[in-house]
Coordinates of C-alpha atoms and ligand atoms in Angstrom, one line a residue:
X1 CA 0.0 0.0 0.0
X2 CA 1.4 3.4 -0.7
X3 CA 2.9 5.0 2.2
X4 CA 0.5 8.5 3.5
X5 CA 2.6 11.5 4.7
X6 CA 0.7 11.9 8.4
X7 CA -0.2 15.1 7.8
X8 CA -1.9 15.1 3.9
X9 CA -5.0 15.5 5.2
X10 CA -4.9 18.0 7.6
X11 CA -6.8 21.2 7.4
X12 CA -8.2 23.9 9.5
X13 CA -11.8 24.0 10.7
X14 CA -12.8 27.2 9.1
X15 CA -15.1 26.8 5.8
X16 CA -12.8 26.0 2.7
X17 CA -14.0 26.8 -1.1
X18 CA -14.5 23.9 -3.6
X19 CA -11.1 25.0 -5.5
X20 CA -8.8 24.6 -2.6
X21 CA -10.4 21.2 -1.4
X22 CA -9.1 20.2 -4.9
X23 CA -5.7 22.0 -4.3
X24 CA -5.5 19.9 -1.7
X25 CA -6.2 16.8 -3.1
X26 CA -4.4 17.5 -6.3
X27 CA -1.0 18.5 -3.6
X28 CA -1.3 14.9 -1.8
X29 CA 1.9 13.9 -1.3
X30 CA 0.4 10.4 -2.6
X31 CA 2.9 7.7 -3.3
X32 CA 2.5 6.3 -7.1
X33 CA 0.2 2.9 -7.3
X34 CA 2.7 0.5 -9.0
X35 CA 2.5 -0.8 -12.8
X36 CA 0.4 -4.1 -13.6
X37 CA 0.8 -6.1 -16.9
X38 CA -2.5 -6.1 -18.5
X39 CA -3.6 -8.0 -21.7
X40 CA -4.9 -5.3 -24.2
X41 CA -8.2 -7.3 -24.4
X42 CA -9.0 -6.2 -21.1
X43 CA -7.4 -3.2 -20.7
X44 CA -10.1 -0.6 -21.0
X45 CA -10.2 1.6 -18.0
X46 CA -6.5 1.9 -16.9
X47 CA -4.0 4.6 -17.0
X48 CA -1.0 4.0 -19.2
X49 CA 2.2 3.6 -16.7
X50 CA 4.5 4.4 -19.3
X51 CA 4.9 6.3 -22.4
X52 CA 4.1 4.3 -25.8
X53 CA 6.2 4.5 -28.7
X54 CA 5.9 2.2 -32.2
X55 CA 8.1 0.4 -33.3
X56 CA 6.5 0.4 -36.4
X57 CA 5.2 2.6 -39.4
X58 CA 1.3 2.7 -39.5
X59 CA 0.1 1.2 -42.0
X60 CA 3.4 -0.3 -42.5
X61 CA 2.8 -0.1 -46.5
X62 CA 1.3 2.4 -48.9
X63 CA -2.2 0.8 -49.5
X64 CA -5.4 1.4 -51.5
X65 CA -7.8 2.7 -49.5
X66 CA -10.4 1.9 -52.0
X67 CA -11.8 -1.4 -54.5
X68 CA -10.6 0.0 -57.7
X69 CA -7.7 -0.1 -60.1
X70 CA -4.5 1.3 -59.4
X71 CA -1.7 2.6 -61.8
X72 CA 1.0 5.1 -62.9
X73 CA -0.2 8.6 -62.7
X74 CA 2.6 9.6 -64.9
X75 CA 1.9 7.5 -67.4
X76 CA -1.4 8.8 -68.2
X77 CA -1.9 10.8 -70.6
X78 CA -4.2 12.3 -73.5
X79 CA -5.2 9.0 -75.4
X80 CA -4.5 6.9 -72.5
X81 CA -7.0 6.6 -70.1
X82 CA -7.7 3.4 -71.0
X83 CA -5.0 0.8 -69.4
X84 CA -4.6 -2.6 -69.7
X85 CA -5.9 -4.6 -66.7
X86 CA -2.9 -7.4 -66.3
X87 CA -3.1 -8.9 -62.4
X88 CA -5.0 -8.3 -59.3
X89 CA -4.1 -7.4 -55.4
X90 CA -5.9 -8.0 -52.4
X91 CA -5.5 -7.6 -49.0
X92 CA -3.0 -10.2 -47.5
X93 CA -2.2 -11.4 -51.6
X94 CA -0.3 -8.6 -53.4
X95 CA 0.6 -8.4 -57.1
X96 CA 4.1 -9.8 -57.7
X97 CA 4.5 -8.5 -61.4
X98 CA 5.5 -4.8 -62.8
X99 CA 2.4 -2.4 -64.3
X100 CA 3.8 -0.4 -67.0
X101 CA 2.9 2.8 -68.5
X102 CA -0.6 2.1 -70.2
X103 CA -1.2 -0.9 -67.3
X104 CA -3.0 -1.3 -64.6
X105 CA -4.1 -3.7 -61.9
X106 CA -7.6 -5.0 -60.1
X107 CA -7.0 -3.5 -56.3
X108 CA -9.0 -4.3 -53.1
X109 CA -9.0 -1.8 -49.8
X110 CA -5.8 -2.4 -47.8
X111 CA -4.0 -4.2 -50.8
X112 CA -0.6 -2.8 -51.0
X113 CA 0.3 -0.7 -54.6
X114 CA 3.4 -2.5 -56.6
X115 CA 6.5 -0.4 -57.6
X116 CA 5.8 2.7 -59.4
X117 CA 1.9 2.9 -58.7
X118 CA 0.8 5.7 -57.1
X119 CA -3.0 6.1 -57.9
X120 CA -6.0 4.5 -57.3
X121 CA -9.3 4.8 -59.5
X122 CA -12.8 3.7 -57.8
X123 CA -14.2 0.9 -59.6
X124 CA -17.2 3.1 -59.6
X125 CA -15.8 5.4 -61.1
X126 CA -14.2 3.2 -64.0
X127 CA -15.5 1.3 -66.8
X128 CA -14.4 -2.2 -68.1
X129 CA -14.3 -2.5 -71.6
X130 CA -13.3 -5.7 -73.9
X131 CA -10.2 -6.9 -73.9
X132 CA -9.1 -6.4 -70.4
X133 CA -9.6 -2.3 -70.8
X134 CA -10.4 -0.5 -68.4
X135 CA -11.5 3.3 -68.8
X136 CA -10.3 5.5 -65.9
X137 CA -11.9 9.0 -65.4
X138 CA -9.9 12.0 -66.2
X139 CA -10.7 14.0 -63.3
X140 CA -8.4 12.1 -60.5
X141 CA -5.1 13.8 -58.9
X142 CA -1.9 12.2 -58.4
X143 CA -1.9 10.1 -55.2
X144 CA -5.7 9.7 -55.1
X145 CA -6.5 6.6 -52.8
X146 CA -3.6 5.6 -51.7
X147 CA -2.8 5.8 -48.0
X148 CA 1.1 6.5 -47.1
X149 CA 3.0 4.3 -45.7
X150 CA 3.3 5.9 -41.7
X151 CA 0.3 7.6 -42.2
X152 CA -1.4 7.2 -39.3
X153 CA 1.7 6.9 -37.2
X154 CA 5.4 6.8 -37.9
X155 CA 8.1 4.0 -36.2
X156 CA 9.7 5.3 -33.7
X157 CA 6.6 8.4 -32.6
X158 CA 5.5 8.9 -29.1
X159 CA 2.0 7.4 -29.6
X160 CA 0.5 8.2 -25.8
X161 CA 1.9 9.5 -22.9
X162 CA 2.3 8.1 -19.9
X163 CA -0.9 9.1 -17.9
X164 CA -3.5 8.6 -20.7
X165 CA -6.7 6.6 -19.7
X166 CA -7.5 3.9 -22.2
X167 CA -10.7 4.5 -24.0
X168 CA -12.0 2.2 -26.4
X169 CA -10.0 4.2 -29.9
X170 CA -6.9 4.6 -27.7
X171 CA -7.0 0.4 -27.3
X172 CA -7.4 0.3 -31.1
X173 CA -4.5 2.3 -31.7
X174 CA -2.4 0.2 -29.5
X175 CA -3.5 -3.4 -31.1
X176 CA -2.5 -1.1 -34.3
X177 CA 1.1 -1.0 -33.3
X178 CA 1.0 -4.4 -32.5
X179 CA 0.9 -4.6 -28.3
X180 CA -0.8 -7.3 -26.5
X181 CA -0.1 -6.3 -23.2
X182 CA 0.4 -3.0 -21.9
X183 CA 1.8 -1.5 -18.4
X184 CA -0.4 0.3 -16.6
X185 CA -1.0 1.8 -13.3
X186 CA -2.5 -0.6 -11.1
X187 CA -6.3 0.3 -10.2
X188 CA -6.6 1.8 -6.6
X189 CA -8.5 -0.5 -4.7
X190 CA -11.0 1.0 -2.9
X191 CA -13.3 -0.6 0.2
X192 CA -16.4 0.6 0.6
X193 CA -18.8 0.8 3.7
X194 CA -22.4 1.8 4.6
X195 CA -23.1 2.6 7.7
X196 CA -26.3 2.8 9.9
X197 CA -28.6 0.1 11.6
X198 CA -31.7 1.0 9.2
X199 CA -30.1 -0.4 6.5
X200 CA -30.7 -3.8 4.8
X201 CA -29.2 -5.2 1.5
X202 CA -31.9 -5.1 -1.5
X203 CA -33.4 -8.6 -2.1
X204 CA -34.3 -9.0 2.2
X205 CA -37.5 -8.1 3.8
X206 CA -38.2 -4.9 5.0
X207 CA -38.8 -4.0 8.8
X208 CA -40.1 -1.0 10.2
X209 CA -38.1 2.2 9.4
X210 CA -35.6 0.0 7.4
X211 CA -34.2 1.3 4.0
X212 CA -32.6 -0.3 1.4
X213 CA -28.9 0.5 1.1
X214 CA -28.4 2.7 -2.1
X215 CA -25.5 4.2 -1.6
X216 CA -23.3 1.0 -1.5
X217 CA -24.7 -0.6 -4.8
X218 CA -24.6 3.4 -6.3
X219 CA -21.2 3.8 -4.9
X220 CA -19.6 0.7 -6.2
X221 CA -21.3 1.1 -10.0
X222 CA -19.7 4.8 -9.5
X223 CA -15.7 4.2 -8.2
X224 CA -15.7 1.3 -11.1
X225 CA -16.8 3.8 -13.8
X226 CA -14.0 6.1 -12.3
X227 CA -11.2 3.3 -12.6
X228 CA -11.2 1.9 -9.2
X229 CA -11.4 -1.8 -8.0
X230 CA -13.9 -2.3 -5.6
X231 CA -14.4 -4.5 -2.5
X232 CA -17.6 -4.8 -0.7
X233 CA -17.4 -5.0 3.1
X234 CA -21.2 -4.7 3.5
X235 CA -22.9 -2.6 5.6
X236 CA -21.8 -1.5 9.6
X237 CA -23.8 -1.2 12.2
X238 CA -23.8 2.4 14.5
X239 CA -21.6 0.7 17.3
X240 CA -18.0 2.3 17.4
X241 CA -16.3 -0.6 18.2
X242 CA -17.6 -2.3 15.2
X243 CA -17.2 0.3 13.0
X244 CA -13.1 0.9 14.2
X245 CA -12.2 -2.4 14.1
X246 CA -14.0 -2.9 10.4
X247 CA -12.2 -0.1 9.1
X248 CA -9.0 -1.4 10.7
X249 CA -9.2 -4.3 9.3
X250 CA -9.9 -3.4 5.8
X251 CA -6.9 -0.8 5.7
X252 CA -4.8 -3.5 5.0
X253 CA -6.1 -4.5 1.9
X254 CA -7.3 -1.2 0.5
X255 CA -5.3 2.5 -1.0
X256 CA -9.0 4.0 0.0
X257 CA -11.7 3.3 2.3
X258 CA -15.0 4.7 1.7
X259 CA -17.7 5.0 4.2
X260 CA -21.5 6.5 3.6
X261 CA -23.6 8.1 6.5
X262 CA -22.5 8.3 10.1
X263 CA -20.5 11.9 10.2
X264 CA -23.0 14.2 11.0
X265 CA -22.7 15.1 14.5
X266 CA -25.7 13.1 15.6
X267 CA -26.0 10.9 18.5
X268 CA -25.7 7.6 16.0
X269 CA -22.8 9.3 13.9
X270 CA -19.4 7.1 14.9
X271 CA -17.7 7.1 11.9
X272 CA -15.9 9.8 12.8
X273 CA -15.1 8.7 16.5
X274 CA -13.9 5.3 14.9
X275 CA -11.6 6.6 12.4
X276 CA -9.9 9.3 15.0
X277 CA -9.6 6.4 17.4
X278 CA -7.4 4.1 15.4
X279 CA -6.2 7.0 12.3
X280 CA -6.4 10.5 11.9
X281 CA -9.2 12.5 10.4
X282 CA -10.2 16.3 9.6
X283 CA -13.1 17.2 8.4
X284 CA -13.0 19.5 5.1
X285 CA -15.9 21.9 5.7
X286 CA -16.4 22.8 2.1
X287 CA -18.5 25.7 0.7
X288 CA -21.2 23.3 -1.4
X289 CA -24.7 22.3 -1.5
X290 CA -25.4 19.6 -1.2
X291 CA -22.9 17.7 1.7
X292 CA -22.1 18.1 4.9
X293 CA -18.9 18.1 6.2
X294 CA -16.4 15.5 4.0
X295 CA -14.2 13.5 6.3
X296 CA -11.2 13.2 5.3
X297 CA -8.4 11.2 7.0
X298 CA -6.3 7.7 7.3
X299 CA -5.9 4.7 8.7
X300 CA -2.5 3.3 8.7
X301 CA -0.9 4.3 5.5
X302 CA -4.8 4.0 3.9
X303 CA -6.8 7.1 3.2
X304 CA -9.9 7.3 4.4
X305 CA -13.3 9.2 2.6
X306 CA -16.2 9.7 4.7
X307 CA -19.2 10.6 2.5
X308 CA -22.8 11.9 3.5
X309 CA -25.5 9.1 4.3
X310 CA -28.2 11.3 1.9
X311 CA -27.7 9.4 -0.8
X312 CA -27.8 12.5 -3.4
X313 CA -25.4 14.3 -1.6
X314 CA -23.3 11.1 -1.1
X315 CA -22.7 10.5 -5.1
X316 CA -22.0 14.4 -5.6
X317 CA -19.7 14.7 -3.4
X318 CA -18.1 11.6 -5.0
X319 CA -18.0 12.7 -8.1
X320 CA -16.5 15.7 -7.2
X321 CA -13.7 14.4 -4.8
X322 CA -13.2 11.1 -5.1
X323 CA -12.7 11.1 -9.1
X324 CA -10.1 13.8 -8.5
X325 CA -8.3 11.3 -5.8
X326 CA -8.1 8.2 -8.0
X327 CA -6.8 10.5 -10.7
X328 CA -4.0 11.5 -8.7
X329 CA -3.5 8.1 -7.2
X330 CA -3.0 6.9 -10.7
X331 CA -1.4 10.2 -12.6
X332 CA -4.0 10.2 -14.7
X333 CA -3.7 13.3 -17.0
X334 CA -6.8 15.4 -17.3
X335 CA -8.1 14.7 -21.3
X336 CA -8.5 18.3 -22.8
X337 CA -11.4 19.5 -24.1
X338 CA -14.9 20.0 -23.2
X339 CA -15.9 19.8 -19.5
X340 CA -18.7 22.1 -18.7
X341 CA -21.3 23.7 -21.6
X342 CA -23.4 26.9 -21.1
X343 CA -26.6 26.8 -21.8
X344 CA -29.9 28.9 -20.9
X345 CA -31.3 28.1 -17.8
X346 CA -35.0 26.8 -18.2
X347 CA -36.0 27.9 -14.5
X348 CA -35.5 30.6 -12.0
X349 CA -34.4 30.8 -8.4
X350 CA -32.7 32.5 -5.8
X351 CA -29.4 31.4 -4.3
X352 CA -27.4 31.9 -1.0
X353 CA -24.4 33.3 -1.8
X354 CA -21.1 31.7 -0.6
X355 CA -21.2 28.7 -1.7
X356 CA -21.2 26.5 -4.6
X357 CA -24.1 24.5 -5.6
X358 CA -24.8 21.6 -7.8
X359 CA -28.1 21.1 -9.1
X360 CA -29.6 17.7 -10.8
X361 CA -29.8 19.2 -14.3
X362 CA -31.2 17.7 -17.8
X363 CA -29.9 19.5 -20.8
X364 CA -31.1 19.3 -24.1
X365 CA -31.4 21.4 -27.4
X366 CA -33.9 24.1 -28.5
X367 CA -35.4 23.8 -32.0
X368 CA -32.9 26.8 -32.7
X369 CA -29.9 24.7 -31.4
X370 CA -29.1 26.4 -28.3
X371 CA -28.8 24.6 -25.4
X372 CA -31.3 24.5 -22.9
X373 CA -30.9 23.4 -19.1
X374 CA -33.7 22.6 -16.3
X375 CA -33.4 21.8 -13.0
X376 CA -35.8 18.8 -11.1
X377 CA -38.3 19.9 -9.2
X378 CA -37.0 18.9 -5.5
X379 CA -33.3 19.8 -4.1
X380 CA -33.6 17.5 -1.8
X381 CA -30.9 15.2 -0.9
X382 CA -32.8 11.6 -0.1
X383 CA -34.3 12.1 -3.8
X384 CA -32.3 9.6 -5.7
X385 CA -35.2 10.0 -8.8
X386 CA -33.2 13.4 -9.1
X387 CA -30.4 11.4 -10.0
X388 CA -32.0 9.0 -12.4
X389 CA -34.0 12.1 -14.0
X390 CA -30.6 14.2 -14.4
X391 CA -28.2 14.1 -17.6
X392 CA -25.9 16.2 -15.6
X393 CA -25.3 18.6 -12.6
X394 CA -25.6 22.5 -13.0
X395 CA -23.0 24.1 -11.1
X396 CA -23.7 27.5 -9.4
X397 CA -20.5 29.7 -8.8
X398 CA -19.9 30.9 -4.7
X399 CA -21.0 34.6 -5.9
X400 CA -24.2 33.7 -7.7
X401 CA -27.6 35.0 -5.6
X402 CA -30.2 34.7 -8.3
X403 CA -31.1 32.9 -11.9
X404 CA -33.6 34.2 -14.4
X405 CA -34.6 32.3 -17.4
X406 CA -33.0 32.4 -20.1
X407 CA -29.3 33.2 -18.0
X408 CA -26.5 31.5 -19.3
X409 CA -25.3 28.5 -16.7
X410 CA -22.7 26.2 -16.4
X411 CA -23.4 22.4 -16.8
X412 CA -21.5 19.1 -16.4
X413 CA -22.9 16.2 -18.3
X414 CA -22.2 12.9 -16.2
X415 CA -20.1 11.7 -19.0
X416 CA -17.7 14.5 -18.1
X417 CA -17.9 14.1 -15.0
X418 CA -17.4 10.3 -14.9
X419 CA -14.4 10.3 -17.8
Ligands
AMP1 P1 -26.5 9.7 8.3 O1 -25.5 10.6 7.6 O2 -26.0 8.4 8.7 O3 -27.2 10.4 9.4 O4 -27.6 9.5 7.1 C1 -28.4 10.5 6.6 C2 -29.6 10.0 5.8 O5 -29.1 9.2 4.7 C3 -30.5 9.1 6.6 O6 -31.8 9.3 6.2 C4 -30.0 7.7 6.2 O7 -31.0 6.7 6.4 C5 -29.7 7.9 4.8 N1 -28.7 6.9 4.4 C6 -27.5 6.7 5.0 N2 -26.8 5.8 4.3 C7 -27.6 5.3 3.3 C8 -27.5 4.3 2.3 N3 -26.3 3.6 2.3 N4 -28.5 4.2 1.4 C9 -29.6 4.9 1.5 N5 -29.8 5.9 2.4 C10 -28.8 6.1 3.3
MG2 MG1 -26.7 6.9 9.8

């Protein structure tokens, strides 16, 4: 397990904005998760350990990139666009022979050109006439068709950094160049925890006052999507002792430990005892709606995430920290590009100023192509159908006190948010 400086965690008590919690998290002094050999089929998901070069040109031969006939543009001329058809090439079966001025051959996609040819006519675009003629149109350039050899990449390039999460294209690209396995960082496994005596797995019967545990089974679904390796240690119950030597015991195993519910300041709320009695914890007492207090701490060389029991507020607040702490664990480096839109707010409302807010948000497009964004109906926090409604989360700035339809407003689509 990576080793945790005592003190990463540590904050003081007063309120901190959004920005600096992820200063903070961005500044761990977070040992690197080591590299793991991973067959390409299944490697989807992870963060390249290592920069990628090729070895090899891409596509290693000048090919057709069409079904046609391929020639000599210099031998064309006036009277010759017609050209003897003499062999074929296909893909994997290349023609052996020599084309001459006034020749050509038969050529499939990915068929590589012989000596000397340098153009490729669609066999649309041609006409076959007796003899083994073939009529080429006059209007193609030098070079039509044919794909370079190196095109795509050349032997010896940087093809990804070091860093790079592997998306379906970037897997492509590396089968391209020929690699079966690939080093990557080692996914940061993560054990996760409900806590509270109300709550009972889905699939048993209810009692009275019991609830089904979401956040687990939401949780789980979530730190996967975000490149984490999960383990399940089920739900605790609100007993201290239970809960500390839980925790204990999974630090071993785990680079994270997630907990949901039990750090409010109630009565029933001994998450945050447990973890101070056998680790350290702080609580990050960040400017946001929805979440209480984030707890923040760890347990032997383990950190520890304490996220609120309201289930809304417990996937936010994931999203928002969480996925920035298993990027940094890894090294992952952040994709450029889009990561909020604005769009025109389809609702009104006034806000408390000093804090940021997220909103469950859907956005879509007007028939004039603008973007459009609408907020559900309830802000409260237990209302997961907020979540299952929502395409996104709108996300009001600390200084904002007041949104009138039509206002432009910031929006992050859950595919952002999760990538
Ligand atoms: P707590 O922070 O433990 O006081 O919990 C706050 C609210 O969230 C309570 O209504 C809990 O019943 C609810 N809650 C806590 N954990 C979960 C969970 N895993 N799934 C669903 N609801 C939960
Ligand atoms: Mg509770």
């Amino acid at each position: 397990m990576p080793r945790l400086p005592n003190d990463c965690f540590a904050i003081s008590s007063e309120m901190i904005s959004v920005g600096e919690a992820l200063e903070k998290i961005a500044s761990l002094d977070l040992p690197g998760l080591p590299s793991v050999s991973v067959p390409l089929w299944d490697a989807e998901g992870y963060i390249l350990y290592s920069d990628i070069h090729s070895s090899i040109n891409v596509p290693q031969a000048g090919n057709s990139a069409v079904d046609g006939y391929a020639f000599a543009f210099s031998g064309l001329g006036q009277e010759t666009y017609c050209l003897k058809c003499i062999g074929r090439s296909a893909a994997g079966d290349p023609f052996k022979g020599v084309v001459k001025s006034g020749e050509c051959i038969k050529i499939f996609t990915g068929a590589i050109l012989p000596d000397g040819c340098d153009t490729i006519a669609m066999i649309e675009d041609c006409a076959e006439l007796e003899g083994e003629l073939v009529r080429i149109p006059e209007s193609l350039k030098k070079g039509a068709n044919f794909r370079q050899a190196g095109e795509d990449i050349k032997a010896g390039q940087l093809v990804l950094k070091a860093g790079t999460r592997l998306r379906p294209q970037e897997i492509g690209q590396l089968a391209s160049i020929g690699k079966a396995d690939i080093e990557a960082v080692r996914k940061p496994v993560i054990g996760l925890f409900s806590t509270g005596d109300e709550l009972l797995d889905p699939g048993n019967a209810v009692f009275p006052g019991s609830v089904f545990d979401s956040n687990r089974f939401m949780l789980n679904a979530l730190l996967r999507k975000c490149g984490a390796d999960v383990i399940d240690f089920g739900i605790l119950e609100d007993e201290q002792q239970a809960v500390a030597s839980a925790l204990k015991k999974a630090a071993d195993q785990c680079d994270i430990l997630v907990t949901s519910g039990g750090v409010s300041m109630g009565d029933e709320d001994h998450v945050k005892a447990a973890v101070e009695a056998i680790g350290s914890l702080n609580f990050w007492r960040i400017a946001i709606k929805p979440g209480r207090p984030l707890a923040m701490g760890q347990i032997a060389n383990t950190a520890f995430i304490g996220l609120p029991g309201n289930p809304v507020a417990s996937m936010v607040c994931a999203l928002m920290f969480i996925r920035p702490l298993i990027r940094r664990m890894t090294r992952e480096i952040e994709a450029s590009g889009l990561k909020a839109v604005m769009g025109k707010a389809r609702f009104s409302m006034i806000k408390k100023p000093g804090r940021r807010e997220w909103l469950r948000g859907r956005a879509g497009l007007s028939p004039d192509g603008s973007l459009f964004i609408e907020k559900y109906t309830s802000d409260g926090s237990g209302i997961i159908s907020s979540l299952t409604w929502a395409n996104g989360i709108i996300e009001l700035p600390e200084n904002l006190e007041q949104i009138k339809e039509g206002d432009p407003i910031r929006f992050l689509s859950f595919t952002e948010l999760f990538g």
